[in-house]
CSV table of C-alpha atoms in Angstrom, one decimal:
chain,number,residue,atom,x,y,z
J,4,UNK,CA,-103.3,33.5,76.0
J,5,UNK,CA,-101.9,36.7,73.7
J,6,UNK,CA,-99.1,37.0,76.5
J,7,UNK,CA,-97.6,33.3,76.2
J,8,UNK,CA,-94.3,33.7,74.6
J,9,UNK,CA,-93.9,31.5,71.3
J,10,UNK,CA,-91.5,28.6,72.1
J,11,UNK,CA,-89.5,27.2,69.1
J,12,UNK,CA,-89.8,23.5,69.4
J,13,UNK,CA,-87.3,21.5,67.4
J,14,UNK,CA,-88.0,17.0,67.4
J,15,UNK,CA,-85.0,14.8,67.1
J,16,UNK,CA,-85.1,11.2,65.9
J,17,UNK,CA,-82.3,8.6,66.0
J,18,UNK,CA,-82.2,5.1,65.0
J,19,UNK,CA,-78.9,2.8,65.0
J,20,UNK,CA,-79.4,1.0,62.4
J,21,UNK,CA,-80.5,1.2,58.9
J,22,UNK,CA,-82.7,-2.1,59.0
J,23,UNK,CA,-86.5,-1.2,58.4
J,24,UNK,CA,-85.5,2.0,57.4
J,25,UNK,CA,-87.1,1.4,53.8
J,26,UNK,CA,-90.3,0.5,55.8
J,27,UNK,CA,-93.3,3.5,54.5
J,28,UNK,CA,-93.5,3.7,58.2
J,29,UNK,CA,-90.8,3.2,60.4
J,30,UNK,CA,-89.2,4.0,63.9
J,31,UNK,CA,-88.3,7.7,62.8
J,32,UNK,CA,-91.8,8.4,62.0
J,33,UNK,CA,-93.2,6.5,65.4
J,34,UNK,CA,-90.7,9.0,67.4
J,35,UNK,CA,-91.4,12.0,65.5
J,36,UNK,CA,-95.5,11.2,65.8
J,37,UNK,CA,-95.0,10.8,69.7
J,38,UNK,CA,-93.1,14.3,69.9
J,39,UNK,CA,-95.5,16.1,67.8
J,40,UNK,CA,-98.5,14.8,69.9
J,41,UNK,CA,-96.8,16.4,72.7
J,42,UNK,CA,-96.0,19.3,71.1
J,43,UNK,CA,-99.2,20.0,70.3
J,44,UNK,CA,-100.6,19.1,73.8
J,45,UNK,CA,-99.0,22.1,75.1
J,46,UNK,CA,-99.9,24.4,72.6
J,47,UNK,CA,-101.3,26.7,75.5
J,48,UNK,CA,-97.6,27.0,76.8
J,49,UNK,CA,-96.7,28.8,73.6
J,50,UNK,CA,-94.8,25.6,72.1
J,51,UNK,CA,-94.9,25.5,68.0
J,52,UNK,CA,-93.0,23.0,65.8
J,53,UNK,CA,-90.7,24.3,63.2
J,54,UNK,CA,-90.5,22.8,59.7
J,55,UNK,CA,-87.1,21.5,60.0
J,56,UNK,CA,-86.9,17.7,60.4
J,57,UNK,CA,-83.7,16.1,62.5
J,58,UNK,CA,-83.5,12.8,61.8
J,59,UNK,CA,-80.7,10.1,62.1
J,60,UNK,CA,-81.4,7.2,60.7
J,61,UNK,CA,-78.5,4.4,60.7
J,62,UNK,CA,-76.2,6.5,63.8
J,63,UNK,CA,-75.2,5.1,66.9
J,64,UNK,CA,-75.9,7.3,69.9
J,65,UNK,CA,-72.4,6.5,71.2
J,66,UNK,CA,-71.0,9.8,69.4
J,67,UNK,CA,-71.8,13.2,68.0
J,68,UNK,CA,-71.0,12.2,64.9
J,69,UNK,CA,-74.1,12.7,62.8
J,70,UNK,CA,-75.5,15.2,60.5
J,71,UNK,CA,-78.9,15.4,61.7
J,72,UNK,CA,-77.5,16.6,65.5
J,73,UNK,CA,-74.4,18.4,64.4
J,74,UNK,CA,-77.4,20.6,62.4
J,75,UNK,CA,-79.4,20.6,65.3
J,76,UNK,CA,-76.8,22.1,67.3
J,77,UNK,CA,-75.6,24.3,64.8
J,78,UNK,CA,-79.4,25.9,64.6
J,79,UNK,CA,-79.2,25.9,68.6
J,80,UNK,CA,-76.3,28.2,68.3
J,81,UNK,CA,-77.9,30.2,66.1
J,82,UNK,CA,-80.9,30.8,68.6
J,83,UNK,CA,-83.4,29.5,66.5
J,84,UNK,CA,-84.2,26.9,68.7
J,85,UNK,CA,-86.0,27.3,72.0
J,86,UNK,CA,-87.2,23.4,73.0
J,87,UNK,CA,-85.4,20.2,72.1
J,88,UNK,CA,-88.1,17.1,72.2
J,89,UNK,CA,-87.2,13.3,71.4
J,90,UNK,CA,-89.1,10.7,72.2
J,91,UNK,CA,-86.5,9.2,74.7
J,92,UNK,CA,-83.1,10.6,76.3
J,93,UNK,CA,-81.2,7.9,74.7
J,94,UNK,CA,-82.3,9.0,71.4
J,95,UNK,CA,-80.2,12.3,71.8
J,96,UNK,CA,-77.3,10.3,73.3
J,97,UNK,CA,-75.7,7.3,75.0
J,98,UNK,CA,-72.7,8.9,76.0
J,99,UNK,CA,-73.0,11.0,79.4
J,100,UNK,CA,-69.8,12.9,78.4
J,101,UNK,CA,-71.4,13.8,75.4
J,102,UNK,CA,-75.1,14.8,77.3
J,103,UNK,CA,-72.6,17.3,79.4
J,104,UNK,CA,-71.7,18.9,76.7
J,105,UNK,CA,-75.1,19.4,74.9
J,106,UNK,CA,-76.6,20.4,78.3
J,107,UNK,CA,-73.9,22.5,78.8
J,108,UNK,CA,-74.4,24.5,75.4
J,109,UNK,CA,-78.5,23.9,75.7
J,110,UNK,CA,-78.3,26.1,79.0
J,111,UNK,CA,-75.7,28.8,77.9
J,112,UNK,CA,-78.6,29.3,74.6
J,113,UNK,CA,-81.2,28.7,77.1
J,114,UNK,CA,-83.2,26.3,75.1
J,115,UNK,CA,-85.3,23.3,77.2
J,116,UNK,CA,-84.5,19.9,77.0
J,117,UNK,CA,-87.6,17.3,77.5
J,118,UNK,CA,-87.9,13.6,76.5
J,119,UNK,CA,-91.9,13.0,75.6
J,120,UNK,CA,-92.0,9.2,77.5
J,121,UNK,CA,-89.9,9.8,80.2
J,122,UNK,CA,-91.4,13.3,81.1
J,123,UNK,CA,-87.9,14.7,82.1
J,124,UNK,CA,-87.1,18.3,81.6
J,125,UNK,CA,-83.8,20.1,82.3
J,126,UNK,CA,-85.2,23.5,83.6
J,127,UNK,CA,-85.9,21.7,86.4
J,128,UNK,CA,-83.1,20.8,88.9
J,129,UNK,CA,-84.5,17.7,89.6
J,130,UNK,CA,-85.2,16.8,86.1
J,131,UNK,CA,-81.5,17.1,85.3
J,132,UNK,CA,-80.7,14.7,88.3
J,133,UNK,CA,-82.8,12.0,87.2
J,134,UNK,CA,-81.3,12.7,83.1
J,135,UNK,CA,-77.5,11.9,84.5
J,136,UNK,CA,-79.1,9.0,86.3
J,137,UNK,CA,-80.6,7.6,83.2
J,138,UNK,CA,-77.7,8.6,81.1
J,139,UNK,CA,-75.1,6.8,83.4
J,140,UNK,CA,-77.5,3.4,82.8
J,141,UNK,CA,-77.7,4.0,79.3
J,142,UNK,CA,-73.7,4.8,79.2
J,143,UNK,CA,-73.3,1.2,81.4
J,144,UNK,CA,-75.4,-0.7,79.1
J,145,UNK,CA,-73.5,0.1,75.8
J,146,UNK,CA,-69.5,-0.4,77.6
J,147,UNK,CA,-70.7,-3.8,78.7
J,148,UNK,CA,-72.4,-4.8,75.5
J,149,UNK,CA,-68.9,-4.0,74.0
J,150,UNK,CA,-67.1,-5.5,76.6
J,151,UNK,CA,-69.3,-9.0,75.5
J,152,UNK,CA,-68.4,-8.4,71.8
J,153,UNK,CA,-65.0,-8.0,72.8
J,154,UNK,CA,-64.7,-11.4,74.9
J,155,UNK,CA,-66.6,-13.1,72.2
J,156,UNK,CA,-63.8,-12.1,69.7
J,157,UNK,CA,-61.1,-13.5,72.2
J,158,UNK,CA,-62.5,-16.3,73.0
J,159,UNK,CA,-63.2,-17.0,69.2
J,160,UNK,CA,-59.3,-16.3,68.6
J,161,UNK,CA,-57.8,-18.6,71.3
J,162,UNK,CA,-60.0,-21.5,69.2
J,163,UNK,CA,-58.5,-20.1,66.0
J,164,UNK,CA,-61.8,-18.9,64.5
J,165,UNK,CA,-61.4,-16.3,61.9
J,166,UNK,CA,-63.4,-13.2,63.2
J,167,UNK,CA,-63.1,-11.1,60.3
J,168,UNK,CA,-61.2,-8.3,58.9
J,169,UNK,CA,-59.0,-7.2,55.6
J,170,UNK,CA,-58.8,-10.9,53.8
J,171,UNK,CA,-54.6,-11.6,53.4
J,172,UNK,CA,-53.7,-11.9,50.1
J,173,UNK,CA,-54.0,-15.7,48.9
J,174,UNK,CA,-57.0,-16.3,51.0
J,175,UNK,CA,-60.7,-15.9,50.3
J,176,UNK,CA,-63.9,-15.9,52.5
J,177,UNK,CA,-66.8,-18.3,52.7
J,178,UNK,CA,-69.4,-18.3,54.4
J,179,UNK,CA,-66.7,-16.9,57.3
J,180,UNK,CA,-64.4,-19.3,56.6
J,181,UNK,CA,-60.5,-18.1,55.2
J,182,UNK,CA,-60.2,-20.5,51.7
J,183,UNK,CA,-56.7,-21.1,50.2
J,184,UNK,CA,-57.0,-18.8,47.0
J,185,UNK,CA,-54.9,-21.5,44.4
J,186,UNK,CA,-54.4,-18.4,42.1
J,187,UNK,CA,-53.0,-15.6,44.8
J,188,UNK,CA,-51.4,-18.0,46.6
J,189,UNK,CA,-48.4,-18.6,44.6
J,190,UNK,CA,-48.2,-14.8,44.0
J,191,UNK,CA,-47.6,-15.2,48.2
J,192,UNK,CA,-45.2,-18.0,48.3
J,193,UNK,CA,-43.2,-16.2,45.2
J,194,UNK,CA,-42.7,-13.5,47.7
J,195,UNK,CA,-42.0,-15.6,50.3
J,196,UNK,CA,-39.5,-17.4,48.0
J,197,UNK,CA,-37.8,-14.4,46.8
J,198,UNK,CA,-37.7,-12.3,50.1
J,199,UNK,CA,-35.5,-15.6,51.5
J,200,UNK,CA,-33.4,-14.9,48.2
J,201,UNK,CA,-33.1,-11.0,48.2
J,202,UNK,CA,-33.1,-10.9,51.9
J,203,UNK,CA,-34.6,-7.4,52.0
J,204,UNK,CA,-38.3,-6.3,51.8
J,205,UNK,CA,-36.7,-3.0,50.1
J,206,UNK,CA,-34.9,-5.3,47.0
J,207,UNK,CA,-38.3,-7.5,46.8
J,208,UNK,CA,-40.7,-4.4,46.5
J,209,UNK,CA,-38.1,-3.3,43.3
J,210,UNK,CA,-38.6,-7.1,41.9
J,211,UNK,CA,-42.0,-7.4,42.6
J,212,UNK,CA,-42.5,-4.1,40.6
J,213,UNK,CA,-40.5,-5.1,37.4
J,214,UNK,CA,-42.7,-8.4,37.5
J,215,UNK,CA,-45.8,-6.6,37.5
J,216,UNK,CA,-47.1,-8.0,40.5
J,217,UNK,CA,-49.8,-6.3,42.4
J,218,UNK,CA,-52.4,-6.5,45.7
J,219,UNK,CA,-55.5,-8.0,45.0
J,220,UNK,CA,-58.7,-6.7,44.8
J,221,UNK,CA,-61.3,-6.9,47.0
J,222,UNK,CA,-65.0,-5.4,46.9
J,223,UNK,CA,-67.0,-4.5,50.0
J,224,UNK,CA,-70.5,-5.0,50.9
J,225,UNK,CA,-71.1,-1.8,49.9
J,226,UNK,CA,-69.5,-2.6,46.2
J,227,UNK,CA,-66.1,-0.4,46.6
J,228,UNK,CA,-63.5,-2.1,44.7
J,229,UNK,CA,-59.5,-1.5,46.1
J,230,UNK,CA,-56.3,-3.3,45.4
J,231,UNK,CA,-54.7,-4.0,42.2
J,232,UNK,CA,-51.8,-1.7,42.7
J,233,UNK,CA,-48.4,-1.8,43.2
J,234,UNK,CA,-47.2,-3.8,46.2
J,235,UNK,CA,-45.4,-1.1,48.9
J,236,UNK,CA,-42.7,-1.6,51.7
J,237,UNK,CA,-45.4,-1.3,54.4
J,238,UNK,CA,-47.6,-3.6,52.8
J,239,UNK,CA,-45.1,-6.3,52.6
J,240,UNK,CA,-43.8,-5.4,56.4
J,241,UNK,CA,-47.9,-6.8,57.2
J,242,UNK,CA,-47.5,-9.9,54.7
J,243,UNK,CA,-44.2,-11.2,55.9
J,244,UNK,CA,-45.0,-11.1,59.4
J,245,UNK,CA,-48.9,-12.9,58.9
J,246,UNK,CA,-49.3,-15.2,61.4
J,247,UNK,CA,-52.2,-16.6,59.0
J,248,UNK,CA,-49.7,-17.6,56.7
J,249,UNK,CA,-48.6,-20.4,59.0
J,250,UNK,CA,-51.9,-21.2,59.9
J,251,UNK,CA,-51.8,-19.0,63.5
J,252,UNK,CA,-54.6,-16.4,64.7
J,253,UNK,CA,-53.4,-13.7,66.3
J,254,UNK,CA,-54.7,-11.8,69.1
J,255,UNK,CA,-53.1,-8.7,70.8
J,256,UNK,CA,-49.9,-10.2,72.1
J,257,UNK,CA,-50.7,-13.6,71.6
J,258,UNK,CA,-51.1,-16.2,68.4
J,259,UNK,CA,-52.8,-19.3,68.4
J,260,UNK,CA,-52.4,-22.6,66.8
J,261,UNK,CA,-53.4,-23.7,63.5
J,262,UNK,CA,-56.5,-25.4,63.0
J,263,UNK,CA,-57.6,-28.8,61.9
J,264,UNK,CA,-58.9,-29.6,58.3
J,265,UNK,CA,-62.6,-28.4,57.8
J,266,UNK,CA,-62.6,-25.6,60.8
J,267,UNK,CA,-63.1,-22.2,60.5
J,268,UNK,CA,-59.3,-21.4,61.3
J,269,UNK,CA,-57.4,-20.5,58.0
J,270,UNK,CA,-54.9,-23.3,56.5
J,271,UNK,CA,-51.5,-22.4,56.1
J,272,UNK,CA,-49.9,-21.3,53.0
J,273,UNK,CA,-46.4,-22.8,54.4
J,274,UNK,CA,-43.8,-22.0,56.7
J,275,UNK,CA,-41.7,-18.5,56.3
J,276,UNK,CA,-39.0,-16.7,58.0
J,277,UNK,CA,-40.2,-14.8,61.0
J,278,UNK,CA,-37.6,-12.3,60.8
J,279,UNK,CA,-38.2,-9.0,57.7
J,280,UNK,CA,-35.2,-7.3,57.2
């Protein structure tokens, strides 16, 4: 027993999204529970858990994009880790490019890999098999789940649904619905009117300015408030060439007819020039 060699164990935890998150007891804590029960069953095989606590709670496993693993890593690199335990390989990642690489840095530091409900272990070669196996599913799984979303989206376009997005100016949204703003939409058929006067976006950006107009504001879930500033060249590039503002969806290379009174496609705000000089 004195001649076992102490293996640093380090758990990882993952959750996508931040719903039950404020729970006292949530998914994080289920995960980390089943890794230290492991853990401590092979206590005879040296393993010990360290203090530090990797958890993502709120990150998809689609990238490598998250503190919790980027710290993980980092500690790996610094050989302070000897055993990497989550409770299931797609906690780690969904993203077999992105296993590659881990494994790939996991060997060169020589620190074990092992998923506690799967009982898969890289320092085995068929362990490693079955992990690519498992990863290519898992990999699968989330491109045709966005493949869905994106056909949805589409399909919701060629009807002339509104599917979200920036609001245009002189619109608002209800309950997902685009609403003629009365207020900013005569700041959008002023520019509309003067553009056809001035004839370029450059002059209508200078009289725009001297009038004081500016974007309007909008707040985010999260409460982040943007807009109110000056109106720039780019800016009213986008707004000229709207396709909401005649009461068309657009979609990649293709727009779609206005809707019908009480629909979820966006009235129009009245017909403008489709060429922006």
């Amino acid at each position: 027993m004195a001649n076992v060699p102490i293996r640093r164990c380090a758990i990882y935890t993952r959750k996508s999204s931040e719903e039950g998150l404020e729970q006292e007891y949530n998914t994080l804590h289920a995960q980390r529970d089943a890794c230290e029960a492991f853990i401590k069953s092979q206590t005879g095989e040296g393993w010990r858990l360290i203090k530090t606590a990797y958890d993502d709670g709120g990150f998809s496993g689609g990238s490598m994009e998250r503190p919790a693993l980027q710290e993980l890593l980092g500690h790996i690199r610094q050989g302070l880790i000897d055993v990497v335990v989550v409770y299931k390989v797609d906690r780690l990642t969904r993203a077999l490019a992105d296993f590659a690489r881990m494994i790939e840095l996991f060997d060169a530091q020589e620190v074990s890999f092992v998923a506690v409900t799967q009982q898969f272990n890289t320092t085995t070669s068929m362990g490693r098999l079955t992990l690519n196996v498992l990863l290519s599913f898992a990999q699968f799984e989330r491109e045709v789940a966005g493949e869905r979303i994106r056909d949805k989206v589409a399909a919701s376009k060629r009807k002339g649904i509104w599917t979200g997005g920036s609001v245009p100016l002189g619109y608002e949204l209800r309950d997902r619905k685009l609403l003629i703003n009365p207020e900013e939409a005569k700041t959008v058929r002023y520019i509309f009117e003067r553009y056809l006067e001035l004839a370029t976006v450059r002059n209508l950006m200078k009289d725009l300015a001297a009038r004081g107009f500016v974007s309007a504001v909008r707040v985010s879930k999260s409460g982040n408030r943007r807009g109110a500033n000056p109106f720039a060249r780019g800016g009213l590039y986008h707004l000229l060439s709207n396709h909401t503002y005649i009461g068309e969806i657009r979609h990649k290379n293709n727009c779609y007819p206005r809707a019908t009174p009480g629909s979820d496609r966006p009235r129009a705000l009245g017909a403008r020039s489709n060429t922006v000089a």
